[in-house]
Coordinates of C-alpha atoms in Angstrom, one line a residue:
M1 CA 54.3 35.1 -31.6
S2 CA 56.6 36.9 -29.2
I3 CA 59.5 34.7 -30.3
I4 CA 60.5 37.4 -32.8
G5 CA 61.7 39.4 -29.8
I6 CA 64.3 36.8 -28.8
G7 CA 68.1 37.4 -29.2
F8 CA 69.5 40.5 -30.7
I9 CA 66.1 41.4 -32.2
K10 CA 64.9 41.8 -28.6
R11 CA 66.9 44.9 -28.1
N12 CA 65.2 46.7 -31.0
R13 CA 61.7 45.3 -30.8
I14 CA 58.9 47.8 -31.5
Y15 CA 55.4 46.4 -31.9
H16 CA 52.4 48.0 -33.6
L17 CA 48.8 47.1 -33.1
V18 CA 46.4 48.5 -35.6
S19 CA 43.1 49.8 -34.3
H20 CA 40.1 50.1 -36.4
Q21 CA 39.2 53.4 -34.7
T22 CA 41.5 56.4 -35.0
D23 CA 39.4 58.7 -32.9
T24 CA 39.8 57.7 -29.2
S25 CA 37.7 60.5 -27.8
K26 CA 34.7 58.1 -27.4
E27 CA 36.9 55.6 -25.5
R28 CA 38.2 58.3 -23.1
Q29 CA 34.7 59.3 -21.9
Y30 CA 34.1 55.8 -20.6
L31 CA 37.5 55.4 -18.8
K32 CA 36.1 56.9 -15.6
Q33 CA 33.9 53.8 -15.2
L34 CA 37.0 51.7 -14.6
K35 CA 37.9 53.5 -11.4
N36 CA 36.5 51.0 -9.0
V37 CA 37.0 47.8 -11.1
E38 CA 39.1 45.2 -9.4
F39 CA 40.5 42.0 -11.0
Q40 CA 42.2 38.8 -10.1
P41 CA 45.2 38.1 -12.4
V42 CA 46.3 34.5 -13.2
F43 CA 49.6 34.4 -15.1
I44 CA 50.7 31.5 -17.3
L45 CA 54.5 31.7 -17.4
G46 CA 57.2 29.7 -19.1
V47 CA 60.1 30.2 -21.5
H48 CA 59.3 30.6 -25.2
R49 CA 57.8 27.5 -26.9
S50 CA 57.3 25.7 -23.6
G51 CA 53.6 25.1 -24.1
T52 CA 52.1 28.3 -22.7
S53 CA 49.8 28.7 -25.7
I54 CA 48.1 25.3 -25.6
L55 CA 47.8 25.6 -21.8
Y56 CA 46.3 29.1 -22.3
K57 CA 43.8 27.6 -24.8
M58 CA 42.8 24.8 -22.6
L59 CA 42.3 26.9 -19.4
T60 CA 40.2 29.3 -21.5
A61 CA 38.1 26.4 -22.6
T62 CA 37.1 25.7 -19.0
G63 CA 34.9 28.8 -19.1
C64 CA 36.4 30.0 -15.7
F65 CA 38.5 32.8 -17.0
N66 CA 38.5 36.1 -19.0
P67 CA 41.4 35.7 -21.4
V68 CA 43.2 38.4 -23.3
T69 CA 42.3 38.1 -27.0
A70 CA 43.5 39.4 -30.3
Y71 CA 40.4 41.6 -30.3
H72 CA 41.4 43.2 -27.0
L73 CA 44.8 44.1 -28.3
I74 CA 44.1 45.1 -31.9
N75 CA 40.9 47.0 -31.1
Y76 CA 42.2 48.3 -27.7
N77 CA 41.2 51.9 -28.3
E78 CA 37.6 51.1 -28.9
L79 CA 36.8 48.3 -26.4
L80 CA 34.6 50.4 -24.0
S81 CA 32.9 52.4 -26.8
N82 CA 32.1 49.2 -28.7
N83 CA 30.7 47.7 -25.6
H84 CA 28.5 50.7 -24.8
E85 CA 27.3 51.0 -28.3
Q86 CA 26.7 47.3 -28.7
K87 CA 29.2 47.0 -31.5
E88 CA 31.5 44.4 -29.9
Q89 CA 30.2 41.4 -31.9
Q90 CA 30.3 43.3 -35.1
A91 CA 33.9 44.5 -34.5
K92 CA 34.9 40.9 -33.7
E93 CA 33.3 39.6 -36.9
Q94 CA 35.1 42.2 -38.9
L95 CA 38.4 41.4 -37.4
T96 CA 38.0 37.7 -38.0
E97 CA 36.9 38.4 -41.5
S98 CA 40.0 40.5 -42.1
F99 CA 42.2 37.6 -41.0
L100 CA 40.4 35.2 -43.4
K101 CA 40.7 37.7 -46.3
N102 CA 44.5 37.7 -45.8
G103 CA 44.6 33.9 -45.6
L104 CA 45.3 33.9 -41.9
L105 CA 43.9 30.5 -40.8
D106 CA 46.6 29.8 -38.1
R107 CA 49.7 31.5 -36.7
G108 CA 52.0 30.0 -39.2
I109 CA 54.5 28.8 -36.7
D110 CA 52.1 26.2 -35.3
R111 CA 48.6 24.8 -35.9
L112 CA 46.7 27.1 -33.5
K113 CA 43.8 28.7 -35.3
I114 CA 43.3 32.5 -35.1
T115 CA 40.1 34.5 -34.8
A116 CA 39.2 37.7 -33.0
D117 CA 38.8 35.5 -29.8
F118 CA 42.2 33.9 -30.1
A119 CA 43.9 34.1 -26.7
E120 CA 47.0 36.3 -27.2
E121 CA 49.9 37.7 -25.3
Y122 CA 49.4 41.0 -23.5
G123 CA 53.1 41.9 -24.1
F124 CA 52.2 43.2 -27.6
L125 CA 50.1 46.0 -26.1
L126 CA 52.7 46.9 -23.5
S127 CA 55.3 47.5 -26.1
T128 CA 53.2 50.1 -27.9
Q129 CA 54.0 52.3 -24.9
T130 CA 57.6 51.2 -24.1
I131 CA 60.1 48.9 -25.8
Q132 CA 59.5 46.4 -23.0
M133 CA 57.2 43.5 -23.6
R134 CA 57.2 42.6 -19.9
I135 CA 55.4 44.5 -17.2
T136 CA 57.4 47.5 -15.8
K137 CA 56.7 50.6 -13.8
K138 CA 56.4 52.5 -17.1
N139 CA 53.7 50.3 -18.6
L140 CA 52.0 49.1 -15.4
A141 CA 49.2 51.6 -15.7
L142 CA 48.5 50.5 -19.3
F143 CA 48.5 46.8 -18.2
T144 CA 46.1 47.6 -15.3
E145 CA 43.8 49.5 -17.7
L146 CA 43.8 46.5 -20.1
C147 CA 42.7 44.1 -17.3
K148 CA 40.1 46.5 -16.0
K149 CA 38.6 47.0 -19.5
I150 CA 38.4 43.2 -20.0
K151 CA 36.7 42.8 -16.6
F152 CA 34.3 45.6 -17.3
I153 CA 33.1 44.5 -20.7
A154 CA 33.0 40.8 -19.6
G155 CA 30.6 41.8 -16.9
N156 CA 31.5 38.9 -14.6
D157 CA 33.8 38.1 -11.7
K158 CA 36.0 35.6 -13.5
P159 CA 39.8 35.9 -13.1
I160 CA 41.8 37.5 -15.9
L161 CA 43.9 34.8 -17.6
L162 CA 47.3 36.2 -18.8
K163 CA 50.2 34.8 -20.8
N164 CA 53.5 36.3 -21.7
P165 CA 56.9 34.4 -21.8
Y166 CA 58.7 37.7 -21.3
D167 CA 57.4 37.9 -17.7
F168 CA 58.6 34.4 -16.8
P169 CA 61.8 36.0 -15.2
N170 CA 59.7 38.8 -13.7
F171 CA 57.2 37.0 -11.4
L172 CA 58.4 38.5 -8.2
Y173 CA 57.7 42.0 -9.5
L174 CA 54.3 40.8 -10.7
K175 CA 53.5 39.5 -7.2
A176 CA 54.7 42.8 -5.6
V177 CA 52.4 45.0 -7.7
F178 CA 49.5 42.5 -7.7
P179 CA 49.5 40.8 -4.3
N180 CA 46.5 38.7 -5.3
A181 CA 48.2 37.3 -8.4
L182 CA 48.3 33.5 -9.0
F183 CA 50.7 31.7 -11.3
V184 CA 50.8 28.6 -13.4
F185 CA 54.4 27.8 -14.5
I186 CA 55.0 25.4 -17.3
H187 CA 58.4 23.9 -18.1
R188 CA 59.7 21.9 -21.1
H189 CA 63.0 20.2 -22.0
P190 CA 65.4 23.1 -22.9
L191 CA 66.7 21.3 -26.0
K192 CA 63.1 21.2 -27.3
T193 CA 62.3 24.8 -26.5
I194 CA 65.5 26.1 -28.0
S195 CA 65.0 24.0 -31.2
S196 CA 61.3 25.0 -31.4
T197 CA 62.2 28.7 -31.0
L198 CA 64.9 28.4 -33.7
N199 CA 62.5 26.8 -36.1
A200 CA 59.8 29.3 -35.4
I201 CA 62.2 32.2 -36.2
R202 CA 63.3 30.5 -39.3
T203 CA 59.7 30.1 -40.4
I204 CA 58.8 33.8 -40.0
L205 CA 62.1 34.8 -41.7
K206 CA 61.6 32.5 -44.7
E207 CA 58.5 34.2 -45.9
K208 CA 56.4 37.0 -44.5
N209 CA 53.8 35.9 -41.9
P210 CA 50.8 38.2 -42.2
Y211 CA 49.7 37.7 -38.6
T212 CA 53.1 38.4 -37.2
A213 CA 53.2 41.5 -39.4
R214 CA 49.9 42.6 -38.0
L215 CA 51.3 42.6 -34.5
S216 CA 55.0 43.6 -35.1
R217 CA 56.1 46.7 -36.9
I218 CA 59.8 45.8 -36.8
Y219 CA 59.0 42.4 -38.4
D220 CA 56.8 44.1 -41.1
K221 CA 59.7 46.5 -41.9
C222 CA 62.2 43.6 -42.2
Y223 CA 60.6 42.7 -45.5
T224 CA 61.2 46.2 -46.9
N225 CA 64.7 46.4 -45.7
L226 CA 67.0 43.7 -47.3
L227 CA 70.0 45.1 -45.3
L228 CA 68.2 43.8 -42.2
L229 CA 66.4 40.7 -43.6
K230 CA 69.4 39.1 -45.4
P231 CA 71.7 39.2 -42.3
L232 CA 68.9 37.7 -40.1
R233 CA 68.3 34.9 -42.6
F234 CA 72.0 34.3 -42.8
I235 CA 72.5 34.0 -39.0
F236 CA 69.5 31.8 -38.4
Q237 CA 69.8 29.6 -41.5
V238 CA 73.4 29.5 -42.5
V239 CA 75.2 29.8 -39.1
P240 CA 72.5 28.7 -36.7
E241 CA 75.1 27.8 -34.0
C242 CA 75.4 31.6 -33.3
S243 CA 71.7 31.9 -32.8
V244 CA 71.6 28.8 -30.6
V245 CA 74.3 30.4 -28.3
V246 CA 72.1 33.5 -27.9
L247 CA 68.9 31.5 -27.3
T248 CA 70.7 29.4 -24.7
R249 CA 71.9 32.4 -22.8
I250 CA 68.4 33.8 -22.7
T251 CA 66.9 30.5 -21.6
K252 CA 69.7 30.1 -19.0
K253 CA 69.0 33.5 -17.6
A254 CA 65.2 32.9 -17.3
T255 CA 65.6 29.5 -15.8
E256 CA 68.1 30.7 -13.2
Y257 CA 65.7 33.4 -12.2
Y258 CA 63.1 30.7 -11.6
L259 CA 65.4 28.5 -9.6
Q260 CA 66.6 31.4 -7.4
N261 CA 63.2 32.9 -6.7
I262 CA 60.4 30.4 -6.9
E263 CA 60.6 29.6 -3.2
K264 CA 60.0 33.3 -2.5
L265 CA 56.4 32.9 -3.7
P266 CA 53.8 31.6 -1.3
K267 CA 53.3 27.9 -2.0
N268 CA 49.5 28.3 -2.3
D269 CA 49.9 31.0 -5.0
Y270 CA 51.4 28.9 -7.7
I271 CA 51.5 25.6 -9.4
S272 CA 54.4 24.3 -11.5
I273 CA 53.9 21.7 -14.2
T274 CA 55.9 20.3 -17.1
Y275 CA 54.8 20.2 -20.8
E276 CA 55.7 16.5 -20.8
E277 CA 53.4 15.5 -17.9
F278 CA 50.7 17.8 -19.4
C279 CA 50.8 15.9 -22.6
S280 CA 50.9 12.5 -20.9
H281 CA 48.1 13.2 -18.4
P282 CA 46.2 16.2 -19.7
Q283 CA 42.9 15.7 -17.8
E284 CA 44.6 15.0 -14.5
T285 CA 47.0 17.9 -14.9
L286 CA 44.2 20.3 -15.8
Q287 CA 42.1 19.2 -12.8
N288 CA 45.1 19.6 -10.6
I289 CA 45.6 23.2 -11.8
M290 CA 41.9 24.1 -11.3
E291 CA 42.0 22.7 -7.8
R292 CA 45.1 24.6 -6.9
L293 CA 43.4 27.8 -8.2
S294 CA 40.3 26.9 -6.2
L295 CA 38.1 26.9 -9.3
T296 CA 35.5 24.5 -10.7
M297 CA 35.3 24.1 -14.4
A298 CA 32.2 25.9 -15.7
Q299 CA 32.3 23.7 -18.8
K300 CA 33.4 20.1 -18.8
I301 CA 36.1 19.5 -21.4
D302 CA 37.9 16.6 -22.8
A303 CA 41.5 17.7 -22.3
A304 CA 43.0 14.9 -24.3
S305 CA 41.0 15.9 -27.3
L306 CA 42.3 19.5 -27.2
I307 CA 45.9 18.8 -26.8
N308 CA 48.0 17.8 -29.8
P309 CA 51.6 17.6 -28.7
R310 CA 54.1 19.2 -31.1
K311 CA 56.7 16.8 -32.3
V312 CA 59.9 18.7 -32.2
E313 CA 63.0 17.3 -33.9
I314 CA 66.1 18.5 -32.2
D315 CA 67.9 20.8 -34.7
G316 CA 71.4 19.7 -35.7
S317 CA 73.0 22.9 -34.4
V318 CA 71.3 22.3 -31.0
Q319 CA 72.4 18.7 -31.0
M320 CA 75.9 19.9 -31.7
L321 CA 75.8 22.2 -28.7
R322 CA 73.7 20.0 -26.4
T323 CA 76.5 19.3 -23.9
S324 CA 77.2 22.9 -23.5
I325 CA 73.5 23.6 -23.1
Y326 CA 73.2 20.9 -20.5
R327 CA 76.2 22.1 -18.5
S328 CA 74.9 25.7 -18.5
M329 CA 71.5 24.7 -17.1
K330 CA 72.4 21.5 -15.2
A331 CA 70.4 22.5 -12.1
Y332 CA 67.3 23.2 -14.1
F333 CA 67.7 19.9 -16.1
N334 CA 68.1 18.0 -12.8
L335 CA 65.1 19.6 -11.1
F336 CA 62.7 18.4 -13.8
H337 CA 64.6 15.2 -14.5
Y338 CA 65.6 16.2 -18.0
T339 CA 68.6 14.4 -19.5
I340 CA 71.1 15.4 -22.1
E341 CA 69.2 13.1 -24.5
C342 CA 65.5 13.8 -25.1

């Protein structure tokens, strides 16, 4: 869902997570119990629409991780109190029911079903404190508290599984502040990610997406401000070439960061895969990831049955600019054996 922060929207993004509890005094009294909680972060990182969501879903299905969920984000100010008062399951059921009442069966931009346990991006919580959706010095304490809360209420020693495309060009900082962090990088053909991102933005601008509105205040306000909504629709639908140029620059910047800095990470602390190989050999790729992370699947899963590759038709405006896109990211294309035609 964080694709709404791409491009010029990114500069003004402000997200709002609605908690079911307005009085946080109960939550505060339990925070001291987090003091000695330690956690192992495992970050799934890639550019927007590169396959991070399906990878997140599949790794969660192994039963080896504690994922960040919609419940953790939307009910953040009552996680500890609900746990102590044994109200967690009730709160989750109420949240899922609220989704269903509003007709929220999936995210709208894809077929991923949403419930209170839907694995979601932690960036939405970070941006309630700062305008940044990636981890910075200003929101590091909030992110750490989130992970400690999840570890505490889970009551196990499983790693925290984390996903956030905004932190793809930020992994050296993540490693610096969390020396025990591990990374799973996923890559996809740039023409596909740019097209998919463009289509996703068009979808949420065409008609109001209730789930996106639940997470994003600026998106929600777009539909009450025609002076903002109409120009956005015009740019992404009538003159999409302009938006493709912006999306290409963002993608180029992120992939250049990866190329310039990946060798600075210890080789044993990350694994890099492509969406294409993941779709072609899901079981083998999943097993390879687990071995690299030194984990054994708690639950045997049929990876092939869980993955349903999205068929992305390259948008006409992306096709028109594909030569320029290829030239601007030639080193990245070559590294993963991507060609100008896909």
